[in-house]
């Protein structure tokens, strides 16, 4: 009998095969495979779940927020054995400092924060405060509008941004074009005047970045758009 | 990227395409954006699954967080020819199983299900046991319904407690998984008596 496909790679590979593939047929009636298959279907579809949509959405937002912190610092993706900070009230996060490299990193971070704070305080007395986007600035491209001029992309202005740049990605998510930075919270794609790399009628993903100087302070989720 | 991934690209990129994007340049804005999208897409499901194992919001959040961190750490090794959701599910499910096994003592071996365990033994015993196990699997497939097979499998092979199986399978009724397991055992014993191994 075929060994139970309990590793992520094995199970993923088997499910990518057509059901009539010899390897899949050989697993028919295998309780391990059948159990995993059924559970995976329930996992994907949420069939039989007793949680309300609101409860799931709320938890998903909380989880995304926790994990986003890890992504922003790069810690989650690149450190081994690292986990992002948990919710306040659980003191398990203190364990994070138990390994020497992390303790050293924490110490260095404290020094940097103190130095930065000192620099900010001394600057504030003589220079105007620079406005920046709030930590969770929302930047979202509205549904593209077809106008007489072409296809219009619009988004709400972001506090602290002095320019916006739209980047276009192809199906394989490689960058194929970008607009010149503009102060307007909109971009019109005009037939015959498309940014270099864009093709008329070829769907692409558009992502807008809010810039302060040369720094991106907010970035939108990708939005599908078809250039005119 | 495989053909399935391309085919499923409709309003937005497929999971497989996002995973590939992140693998190519994990530190780039595009790679991070792809990872953030994957997390956003799968966090709710990971939480729902963890909730099935814990039955409590905060514990489920912590467990789902652990699951997703494992997913993120394993992402560089994901092979794009495999189905992403199945790959992610296996990581999440295995992590949830580890958690319930850690919290509860292992169940005692099930009567009549010894064939599903694999203790240390010699080559000949292993062959005998594998044949015996195939025989039990075949009987399970022929004589038990889908719920009975799953409950028995979770108990005997995955090492889950009756209480955890009840919550995991979201079973109603006073007896929960206990009644289902009793029925499954009774049917399996009868089947094995009627169909002795060749």
Tab-separated table of C-alpha atoms in Angstrom:
chain	number	residue	atom	x	y	z
A	1	UNK	CA	0.000	0.000	0.000
A	2	UNK	CA	1.221	3.483	-0.775
A	3	UNK	CA	2.692	5.245	2.273
A	4	UNK	CA	0.408	7.808	3.891
A	5	UNK	CA	0.904	11.222	2.324
A	6	UNK	CA	1.244	13.180	5.536
A	7	UNK	CA	4.054	15.539	4.553
A	8	UNK	CA	3.001	18.888	3.121
A	9	UNK	CA	4.948	18.341	-0.105
A	10	UNK	CA	3.548	14.842	-0.694
A	11	UNK	CA	-0.034	15.830	-0.040
A	12	UNK	CA	0.246	18.995	-2.158
A	13	UNK	CA	1.807	17.047	-5.019
A	14	UNK	CA	-0.850	14.334	-4.905
A	15	UNK	CA	-3.697	16.826	-4.937
A	16	UNK	CA	-2.201	18.547	-7.957
A	17	UNK	CA	-2.529	15.266	-9.887
A	18	UNK	CA	-5.736	14.435	-11.749
A	19	UNK	CA	-7.998	12.051	-9.851
A	20	UNK	CA	-7.519	9.338	-12.463
A	21	UNK	CA	-3.726	9.477	-12.187
A	22	UNK	CA	-2.318	6.035	-11.203
A	23	UNK	CA	-0.865	7.446	-7.979
A	24	UNK	CA	-4.236	8.887	-6.970
A	25	UNK	CA	-6.077	5.709	-7.927
A	26	UNK	CA	-3.658	3.673	-5.813
A	27	UNK	CA	-4.712	5.731	-2.793
A	28	UNK	CA	-8.425	5.056	-3.182
A	29	UNK	CA	-9.622	3.464	0.036
A	30	UNK	CA	-6.504	4.414	1.969
A	31	UNK	CA	-7.918	5.740	5.263
A	32	UNK	CA	-4.997	8.109	5.806
A	33	UNK	CA	-5.372	9.742	2.433
A	34	UNK	CA	-9.166	9.751	2.579
A	35	UNK	CA	-9.122	11.319	6.050
A	36	UNK	CA	-6.705	14.041	4.965
A	37	UNK	CA	-8.655	14.637	1.782
A	38	UNK	CA	-11.925	15.095	3.645
A	39	UNK	CA	-10.371	17.352	6.267
A	40	UNK	CA	-8.645	19.426	3.589
A	41	UNK	CA	-11.967	19.908	1.796
A	42	UNK	CA	-13.562	21.081	5.031
A	43	UNK	CA	-10.578	23.341	5.664
A	44	UNK	CA	-10.867	24.920	2.213
A	45	UNK	CA	-14.639	25.283	2.161
A	46	UNK	CA	-15.374	25.894	5.835
A	47	UNK	CA	-18.146	23.317	5.510
A	48	UNK	CA	-19.896	22.660	8.807
A	49	UNK	CA	-18.154	25.485	10.613
A	50	UNK	CA	-20.028	26.812	13.607
A	51	UNK	CA	-18.207	30.097	13.941
A	52	UNK	CA	-19.960	33.199	12.685
A	53	UNK	CA	-18.500	35.078	9.751
A	54	UNK	CA	-17.988	38.079	12.050
A	55	UNK	CA	-16.017	35.998	14.554
A	56	UNK	CA	-13.806	34.572	11.804
A	57	UNK	CA	-13.258	37.965	10.169
A	58	UNK	CA	-12.389	39.560	13.489
A	59	UNK	CA	-9.917	36.807	14.330
A	60	UNK	CA	-8.413	36.906	10.842
A	61	UNK	CA	-7.847	40.650	11.158
A	62	UNK	CA	-6.176	40.182	14.535
A	63	UNK	CA	-3.997	37.406	13.154
A	64	UNK	CA	-3.045	39.391	10.066
A	65	UNK	CA	-2.130	42.341	12.304
A	66	UNK	CA	0.095	40.171	14.501
A	67	UNK	CA	1.800	38.551	11.542
A	68	UNK	CA	2.174	41.803	9.605
A	69	UNK	CA	4.423	43.078	12.380
A	70	UNK	CA	6.709	40.138	11.727
A	71	UNK	CA	6.726	40.778	8.002
A	72	UNK	CA	7.439	44.482	8.439
A	73	UNK	CA	10.506	43.674	10.492
A	74	UNK	CA	11.452	40.755	8.269
A	75	UNK	CA	11.701	38.618	11.380
A	76	UNK	CA	8.963	36.142	10.535
A	77	UNK	CA	10.132	35.225	7.111
A	78	UNK	CA	13.826	35.041	7.685
A	79	UNK	CA	14.506	34.108	11.268
A	80	UNK	CA	14.241	30.507	12.311
A	81	UNK	CA	12.232	29.797	15.394
A	82	UNK	CA	11.088	33.384	15.679
A	83	UNK	CA	7.477	34.235	16.295
A	84	UNK	CA	5.851	37.637	16.191
A	85	UNK	CA	4.705	39.249	19.413
A	86	UNK	CA	1.526	37.821	20.888
A	87	UNK	CA	-1.419	39.710	22.236
A	88	UNK	CA	-0.832	41.829	25.323
A	89	UNK	CA	-1.538	40.075	28.572
A	90	UNK	CA	0.253	36.857	27.750
A	91	UNK	CA	3.787	37.141	29.039
A	92	UNK	CA	5.222	34.558	26.727
A	93	UNK	CA	6.842	37.226	24.599
A	94	UNK	CA	9.512	37.585	27.269
A	95	UNK	CA	10.858	34.215	26.163
A	96	UNK	CA	11.818	35.839	22.880
A	97	UNK	CA	14.770	37.474	24.603
A	98	UNK	CA	16.104	34.216	25.987
A	99	UNK	CA	18.565	33.502	23.181
A	100	UNK	CA	21.819	35.537	23.045
A	101	UNK	CA	21.412	36.848	19.450
A	102	UNK	CA	17.939	38.137	20.248
A	103	UNK	CA	19.059	39.713	23.499
A	104	UNK	CA	21.874	41.459	21.615
A	105	UNK	CA	19.416	42.577	18.955
A	106	UNK	CA	17.057	43.900	21.613
A	107	UNK	CA	19.894	45.778	23.320
A	108	UNK	CA	20.984	47.306	20.004
A	109	UNK	CA	17.378	48.268	19.274
A	110	UNK	CA	17.086	50.058	22.619
A	111	UNK	CA	20.256	52.040	21.883
A	112	UNK	CA	18.945	52.995	18.428
A	113	UNK	CA	15.573	54.054	19.858
A	114	UNK	CA	17.214	56.208	22.545
A	115	UNK	CA	19.500	57.827	19.965
A	116	UNK	CA	16.561	58.454	17.629
A	117	UNK	CA	14.446	59.899	20.425
A	118	UNK	CA	17.267	62.240	21.452
A	119	UNK	CA	17.682	63.358	17.841
A	120	UNK	CA	13.953	64.000	17.423
A	121	UNK	CA	13.707	65.999	20.652
A	122	UNK	CA	16.651	68.187	19.736
A	123	UNK	CA	15.298	68.747	16.204
A	124	UNK	CA	11.790	69.616	17.334
A	125	UNK	CA	12.943	72.811	18.952
A	126	UNK	CA	14.318	74.226	15.726
A	127	UNK	CA	12.513	72.551	12.830
A	128	UNK	CA	8.882	72.142	11.805
A	129	UNK	CA	7.327	68.751	12.401
A	130	UNK	CA	7.209	66.593	9.284
A	131	UNK	CA	3.821	64.971	8.868
A	132	UNK	CA	3.872	61.312	7.979
A	133	UNK	CA	1.269	58.704	7.272
A	134	UNK	CA	-0.323	57.057	10.301
A	135	UNK	CA	1.025	53.608	11.073
A	136	UNK	CA	-1.907	51.870	9.439
A	137	UNK	CA	-2.518	54.278	6.559
A	138	UNK	CA	-5.008	52.744	4.194
A	139	UNK	CA	-4.273	53.125	0.532
A	140	UNK	CA	-6.763	51.510	-1.764
A	141	UNK	CA	-7.260	51.873	-5.483
A	142	UNK	CA	-10.923	52.368	-6.350
A	143	UNK	CA	-12.451	50.285	-9.121
A	144	UNK	CA	-10.989	51.546	-12.431
A	145	UNK	CA	-13.299	53.900	-14.312
A	146	UNK	CA	-13.538	54.100	-18.068
A	147	UNK	CA	-13.709	57.742	-19.097
A	148	UNK	CA	-13.509	59.581	-22.396
A	149	UNK	CA	-9.783	60.031	-21.805
A	150	UNK	CA	-9.026	56.412	-21.011
A	151	UNK	CA	-9.001	54.249	-17.884
A	152	UNK	CA	-8.820	56.193	-14.647
A	153	UNK	CA	-7.279	54.827	-11.439
A	154	UNK	CA	-8.126	56.755	-8.275
A	155	UNK	CA	-7.236	56.469	-4.628
A	156	UNK	CA	-7.746	58.494	-1.457
A	157	UNK	CA	-4.842	60.831	-0.602
A	158	UNK	CA	-2.528	59.704	2.174
A	159	UNK	CA	-1.473	62.175	4.867
A	160	UNK	CA	2.218	62.956	4.535
A	161	UNK	CA	2.519	61.747	0.959
A	162	UNK	CA	3.951	64.215	-1.535
A	163	UNK	CA	3.692	61.955	-4.578
A	164	UNK	CA	2.225	58.683	-5.797
A	165	UNK	CA	3.661	56.112	-8.142
A	166	UNK	CA	1.759	53.277	-9.781
A	167	UNK	CA	3.601	50.037	-10.505
A	168	UNK	CA	2.195	47.459	-12.909
A	169	UNK	CA	2.783	43.712	-12.620
A	170	UNK	CA	2.193	40.890	-15.078
A	171	UNK	CA	0.593	37.501	-14.461
A	172	UNK	CA	3.783	36.130	-12.965
A	173	UNK	CA	3.954	39.159	-10.656
A	174	UNK	CA	7.079	40.577	-12.252
A	175	UNK	CA	7.105	44.325	-12.659
A	176	UNK	CA	6.433	45.356	-16.229
A	177	UNK	CA	5.955	49.114	-15.955
A	178	UNK	CA	5.571	52.057	-13.606
A	179	UNK	CA	4.209	55.544	-13.870
A	180	UNK	CA	6.165	58.695	-13.223
A	181	UNK	CA	5.563	59.990	-9.678
A	182	UNK	CA	2.603	62.364	-9.584
A	183	UNK	CA	1.136	64.603	-6.880
A	184	UNK	CA	-2.419	63.742	-8.001
A	185	UNK	CA	-4.297	60.926	-6.292
A	186	UNK	CA	-5.262	59.586	-9.698
A	187	UNK	CA	-3.702	58.291	-12.866
A	188	UNK	CA	-5.300	58.151	-16.287
A	189	UNK	CA	-4.095	55.481	-18.671
A	190	UNK	CA	-4.540	56.823	-22.195
A	191	UNK	CA	-4.490	54.705	-25.333
A	192	UNK	CA	-1.316	55.396	-27.280
A	193	UNK	CA	0.324	57.050	-24.246
A	194	UNK	CA	0.697	54.084	-21.937
A	195	UNK	CA	3.723	53.778	-19.667
A	196	UNK	CA	6.464	51.826	-21.415
A	197	UNK	CA	5.834	48.085	-21.007
A	198	UNK	CA	2.030	48.226	-20.826
A	199	UNK	CA	0.034	46.846	-23.731
A	200	UNK	CA	-3.461	47.872	-24.702
A	201	UNK	CA	-6.021	45.206	-23.709
A	202	UNK	CA	-3.547	43.124	-21.694
A	203	UNK	CA	-4.661	42.749	-18.057
A	204	UNK	CA	-2.143	43.751	-15.416
A	205	UNK	CA	-2.088	44.304	-11.686
A	206	UNK	CA	-1.699	47.890	-10.526
A	207	UNK	CA	-0.261	48.827	-7.152
A	208	UNK	CA	0.051	52.411	-5.952
A	209	UNK	CA	2.748	53.587	-3.560
A	210	UNK	CA	2.433	56.788	-1.544
A	211	UNK	CA	5.812	58.511	-1.415
A	212	UNK	CA	7.322	60.938	1.039
A	213	UNK	CA	10.494	62.044	-0.677
A	214	UNK	CA	11.873	58.794	-2.000
A	215	UNK	CA	10.353	56.668	0.797
A	216	UNK	CA	7.193	54.652	0.259
A	217	UNK	CA	4.992	55.327	3.298
A	218	UNK	CA	1.987	53.292	2.183
A	219	UNK	CA	1.271	50.761	-0.496
A	220	UNK	CA	-2.067	49.574	-1.850
A	221	UNK	CA	-3.247	46.056	-2.487
A	222	UNK	CA	-2.964	45.121	-6.168
A	223	UNK	CA	-5.933	45.948	-8.390
A	224	UNK	CA	-6.649	44.330	-11.749
A	225	UNK	CA	-6.768	46.789	-14.638
A	226	UNK	CA	-6.966	46.536	-18.416
A	227	UNK	CA	-5.135	49.353	-20.209
A	228	UNK	CA	-7.164	50.954	-23.053
B	1	UNK	CA	4.465	28.493	-12.068
B	2	UNK	CA	2.311	25.520	-13.012
B	3	UNK	CA	-0.576	25.580	-15.446
B	4	UNK	CA	-3.219	25.307	-12.725
B	5	UNK	CA	-1.848	28.424	-11.116
B	6	UNK	CA	-2.070	30.320	-14.393
B	7	UNK	CA	-5.533	29.017	-15.120
B	8	UNK	CA	-6.901	30.077	-11.746
B	9	UNK	CA	-5.573	33.612	-12.129
B	10	UNK	CA	-8.760	35.606	-12.465
B	11	UNK	CA	-9.355	38.714	-10.449
B	12	UNK	CA	-6.127	38.319	-8.569
B	13	UNK	CA	-3.041	36.090	-8.526
B	14	UNK	CA	-3.329	32.467	-7.470
B	15	UNK	CA	-1.786	31.250	-4.230
B	16	UNK	CA	0.881	29.460	-6.223
B	17	UNK	CA	1.782	32.648	-8.112
B	18	UNK	CA	2.006	34.659	-4.892
B	19	UNK	CA	4.182	31.980	-3.285
B	20	UNK	CA	6.492	31.978	-6.315
B	21	UNK	CA	6.687	35.765	-6.232
B	22	UNK	CA	7.698	35.690	-2.578
B	23	UNK	CA	10.238	32.935	-3.193
B	24	UNK	CA	11.926	34.896	-5.976
B	25	UNK	CA	12.535	38.016	-3.896
B	26	UNK	CA	11.357	37.630	-0.290
B	27	UNK	CA	12.814	40.942	0.838
B	28	UNK	CA	11.514	43.035	-2.053
B	29	UNK	CA	8.310	45.101	-1.826
B	30	UNK	CA	6.691	42.689	-4.297
B	31	UNK	CA	7.765	39.653	-2.280
B	32	UNK	CA	6.483	41.142	0.942
B	33	UNK	CA	3.260	42.221	-0.671
B	34	UNK	CA	2.750	38.681	-2.002
B	35	UNK	CA	3.401	37.225	1.435
B	36	UNK	CA	1.009	39.705	3.059
B	37	UNK	CA	-1.657	38.749	0.551
B	38	UNK	CA	-1.191	35.049	1.291
B	39	UNK	CA	-1.459	35.690	5.009
B	40	UNK	CA	-4.564	37.786	4.555
B	41	UNK	CA	-6.079	35.083	2.374
B	42	UNK	CA	-5.394	32.141	4.686
B	43	UNK	CA	-5.439	33.524	8.228
B	44	UNK	CA	-9.194	33.112	8.618
B	45	UNK	CA	-9.053	29.473	7.600
B	46	UNK	CA	-6.097	28.768	9.858
B	47	UNK	CA	-8.004	30.329	12.758
B	48	UNK	CA	-11.153	28.316	12.023
B	49	UNK	CA	-9.117	25.134	11.942
B	50	UNK	CA	-7.282	25.955	15.158
B	51	UNK	CA	-10.621	26.768	16.786
B	52	UNK	CA	-11.827	23.267	15.984
B	53	UNK	CA	-8.966	21.929	18.075
B	54	UNK	CA	-9.099	24.399	20.949
B	55	UNK	CA	-12.710	25.595	21.120
B	56	UNK	CA	-11.522	28.897	22.585
B	57	UNK	CA	-10.729	32.170	20.828
B	58	UNK	CA	-7.434	33.241	22.396
B	59	UNK	CA	-5.948	29.757	22.304
B	60	UNK	CA	-7.086	29.390	18.710
B	61	UNK	CA	-5.494	32.726	17.809
B	62	UNK	CA	-2.181	31.701	19.374
B	63	UNK	CA	-2.280	28.313	17.692
B	64	UNK	CA	-3.244	29.776	14.324
B	65	UNK	CA	-0.417	32.279	14.692
B	66	UNK	CA	2.040	29.449	15.303
B	67	UNK	CA	0.653	27.638	12.264
B	68	UNK	CA	1.037	30.647	10.006
B	69	UNK	CA	4.562	31.340	11.278
B	70	UNK	CA	5.449	27.755	10.346
B	71	UNK	CA	3.900	28.297	6.934
B	72	UNK	CA	5.902	31.487	6.421
B	73	UNK	CA	9.122	29.811	7.516
B	74	UNK	CA	8.486	26.847	5.217
B	75	UNK	CA	7.489	29.003	2.240
B	76	UNK	CA	10.989	29.126	0.697
B	77	UNK	CA	10.821	25.314	0.411
B	78	UNK	CA	7.330	25.144	-1.104
B	79	UNK	CA	7.397	23.535	-4.564
B	80	UNK	CA	5.082	25.311	-6.921
B	81	UNK	CA	3.991	22.153	-8.766
B	82	UNK	CA	2.054	21.144	-5.643
B	83	UNK	CA	-1.337	22.515	-4.670
B	84	UNK	CA	-0.689	25.387	-2.280
B	85	UNK	CA	-3.848	25.016	-0.190
B	86	UNK	CA	-3.087	21.327	0.414
B	87	UNK	CA	0.479	22.165	1.372
B	88	UNK	CA	-0.629	24.869	3.790
B	89	UNK	CA	-3.404	22.711	5.211
B	90	UNK	CA	-0.973	19.900	6.036
B	91	UNK	CA	1.285	22.269	7.938
B	92	UNK	CA	-1.661	23.770	9.838
B	93	UNK	CA	-3.268	20.418	10.597
B	94	UNK	CA	-0.025	18.769	11.709
B	95	UNK	CA	0.719	21.706	14.013
B	96	UNK	CA	-2.779	21.516	15.511
B	97	UNK	CA	-2.364	17.771	16.066
B	98	UNK	CA	0.963	18.354	17.788
B	99	UNK	CA	-0.735	20.842	20.070
B	100	UNK	CA	-3.577	18.550	21.166
B	101	UNK	CA	-1.145	15.648	21.633
B	102	UNK	CA	1.065	17.854	23.760
B	103	UNK	CA	-1.828	18.964	25.946
B	104	UNK	CA	-3.474	15.599	26.447
B	105	UNK	CA	-1.967	12.215	27.249
B	106	UNK	CA	-1.809	9.814	24.325
B	107	UNK	CA	-4.866	7.592	24.136
B	108	UNK	CA	-4.490	3.979	25.114
B	109	UNK	CA	-4.231	1.630	22.133
B	110	UNK	CA	-7.614	0.837	20.693
B	111	UNK	CA	-8.807	-2.710	21.074
B	112	UNK	CA	-8.787	-4.352	17.679
B	113	UNK	CA	-6.753	-1.517	16.200
B	114	UNK	CA	-3.312	-2.760	17.152
B	115	UNK	CA	-2.673	-3.398	13.482
B	116	UNK	CA	-2.515	0.337	12.933
B	117	UNK	CA	0.380	0.885	15.293
B	118	UNK	CA	4.000	0.291	14.337
B	119	UNK	CA	6.159	-0.576	17.338
B	120	UNK	CA	9.814	-1.563	16.994
B	121	UNK	CA	10.025	-4.953	15.349
B	122	UNK	CA	12.050	-7.021	12.897
B	123	UNK	CA	11.666	-7.094	9.089
B	124	UNK	CA	9.424	-10.181	9.037
B	125	UNK	CA	7.134	-8.798	11.711
B	126	UNK	CA	6.968	-5.521	9.839
B	127	UNK	CA	5.875	-7.290	6.647
B	128	UNK	CA	3.257	-9.280	8.586
B	129	UNK	CA	2.020	-6.159	10.264
B	130	UNK	CA	1.877	-4.239	6.979
B	131	UNK	CA	-0.225	-7.021	5.449
B	132	UNK	CA	-2.436	-7.079	8.492
B	133	UNK	CA	-2.763	-3.320	8.344
B	134	UNK	CA	-3.717	-3.424	4.659
B	135	UNK	CA	-6.363	-5.963	5.591
B	136	UNK	CA	-7.746	-3.669	8.293
B	137	UNK	CA	-7.669	-0.691	5.925
B	138	UNK	CA	-9.593	-2.649	3.307
B	139	UNK	CA	-12.189	-3.672	5.912
B	140	UNK	CA	-12.504	-0.059	7.071
B	141	UNK	CA	-13.039	1.046	3.506
B	142	UNK	CA	-15.699	-1.598	2.824
B	143	UNK	CA	-17.654	-1.639	6.077
B	144	UNK	CA	-17.452	1.776	7.729
B	145	UNK	CA	-19.093	4.965	6.591
B	146	UNK	CA	-17.100	8.130	6.037
B	147	UNK	CA	-17.615	9.542	9.547
B	148	UNK	CA	-16.768	6.246	11.223
B	149	UNK	CA	-13.594	5.873	9.166
B	150	UNK	CA	-12.494	9.389	9.974
B	151	UNK	CA	-13.228	9.112	13.713
B	152	UNK	CA	-11.431	5.785	13.962
B	153	UNK	CA	-8.498	7.111	12.006
B	154	UNK	CA	-8.161	10.211	14.155
B	155	UNK	CA	-8.315	8.095	17.313
B	156	UNK	CA	-6.083	5.188	16.329
B	157	UNK	CA	-3.589	6.827	14.000
B	158	UNK	CA	-3.557	10.542	14.742
B	159	UNK	CA	-3.659	9.924	18.495
B	160	UNK	CA	-6.530	12.293	19.256
B	161	UNK	CA	-8.703	12.008	22.346
B	162	UNK	CA	-12.429	11.286	22.100
B	163	UNK	CA	-13.170	14.802	23.317
B	164	UNK	CA	-10.901	16.361	20.691
B	165	UNK	CA	-12.431	14.239	17.951
B	166	UNK	CA	-15.916	15.335	19.026
B	167	UNK	CA	-14.908	18.983	18.741
B	168	UNK	CA	-12.836	18.472	15.606
B	169	UNK	CA	-15.626	16.680	13.744
B	170	UNK	CA	-18.201	19.032	15.285
B	171	UNK	CA	-20.367	16.133	16.352
B	172	UNK	CA	-23.651	16.720	18.135
B	173	UNK	CA	-25.254	14.482	20.711
B	174	UNK	CA	-24.397	13.525	24.249
B	175	UNK	CA	-21.979	10.765	23.302
B	176	UNK	CA	-20.131	12.790	20.659
B	177	UNK	CA	-17.375	10.761	19.019
B	178	UNK	CA	-17.672	8.012	21.632
B	179	UNK	CA	-20.818	6.558	20.089
B	180	UNK	CA	-19.384	6.841	16.612
B	181	UNK	CA	-16.195	5.066	17.674
B	182	UNK	CA	-18.092	2.282	19.427
B	183	UNK	CA	-20.148	1.650	16.310
B	184	UNK	CA	-17.063	1.748	14.115
B	185	UNK	CA	-15.181	-0.717	16.338
B	186	UNK	CA	-18.125	-3.086	16.510
B	187	UNK	CA	-18.549	-3.085	12.734
B	188	UNK	CA	-14.833	-3.482	12.130
B	189	UNK	CA	-14.485	-6.404	14.533
B	190	UNK	CA	-17.435	-8.157	12.923
B	191	UNK	CA	-15.993	-7.566	9.476
B	192	UNK	CA	-12.570	-8.878	10.455
B	193	UNK	CA	-14.173	-11.998	12.008
B	194	UNK	CA	-16.164	-12.655	8.843
B	195	UNK	CA	-13.231	-11.937	6.551
B	196	UNK	CA	-10.194	-13.517	8.194
B	197	UNK	CA	-6.898	-12.531	6.634
B	198	UNK	CA	-5.864	-14.789	3.780
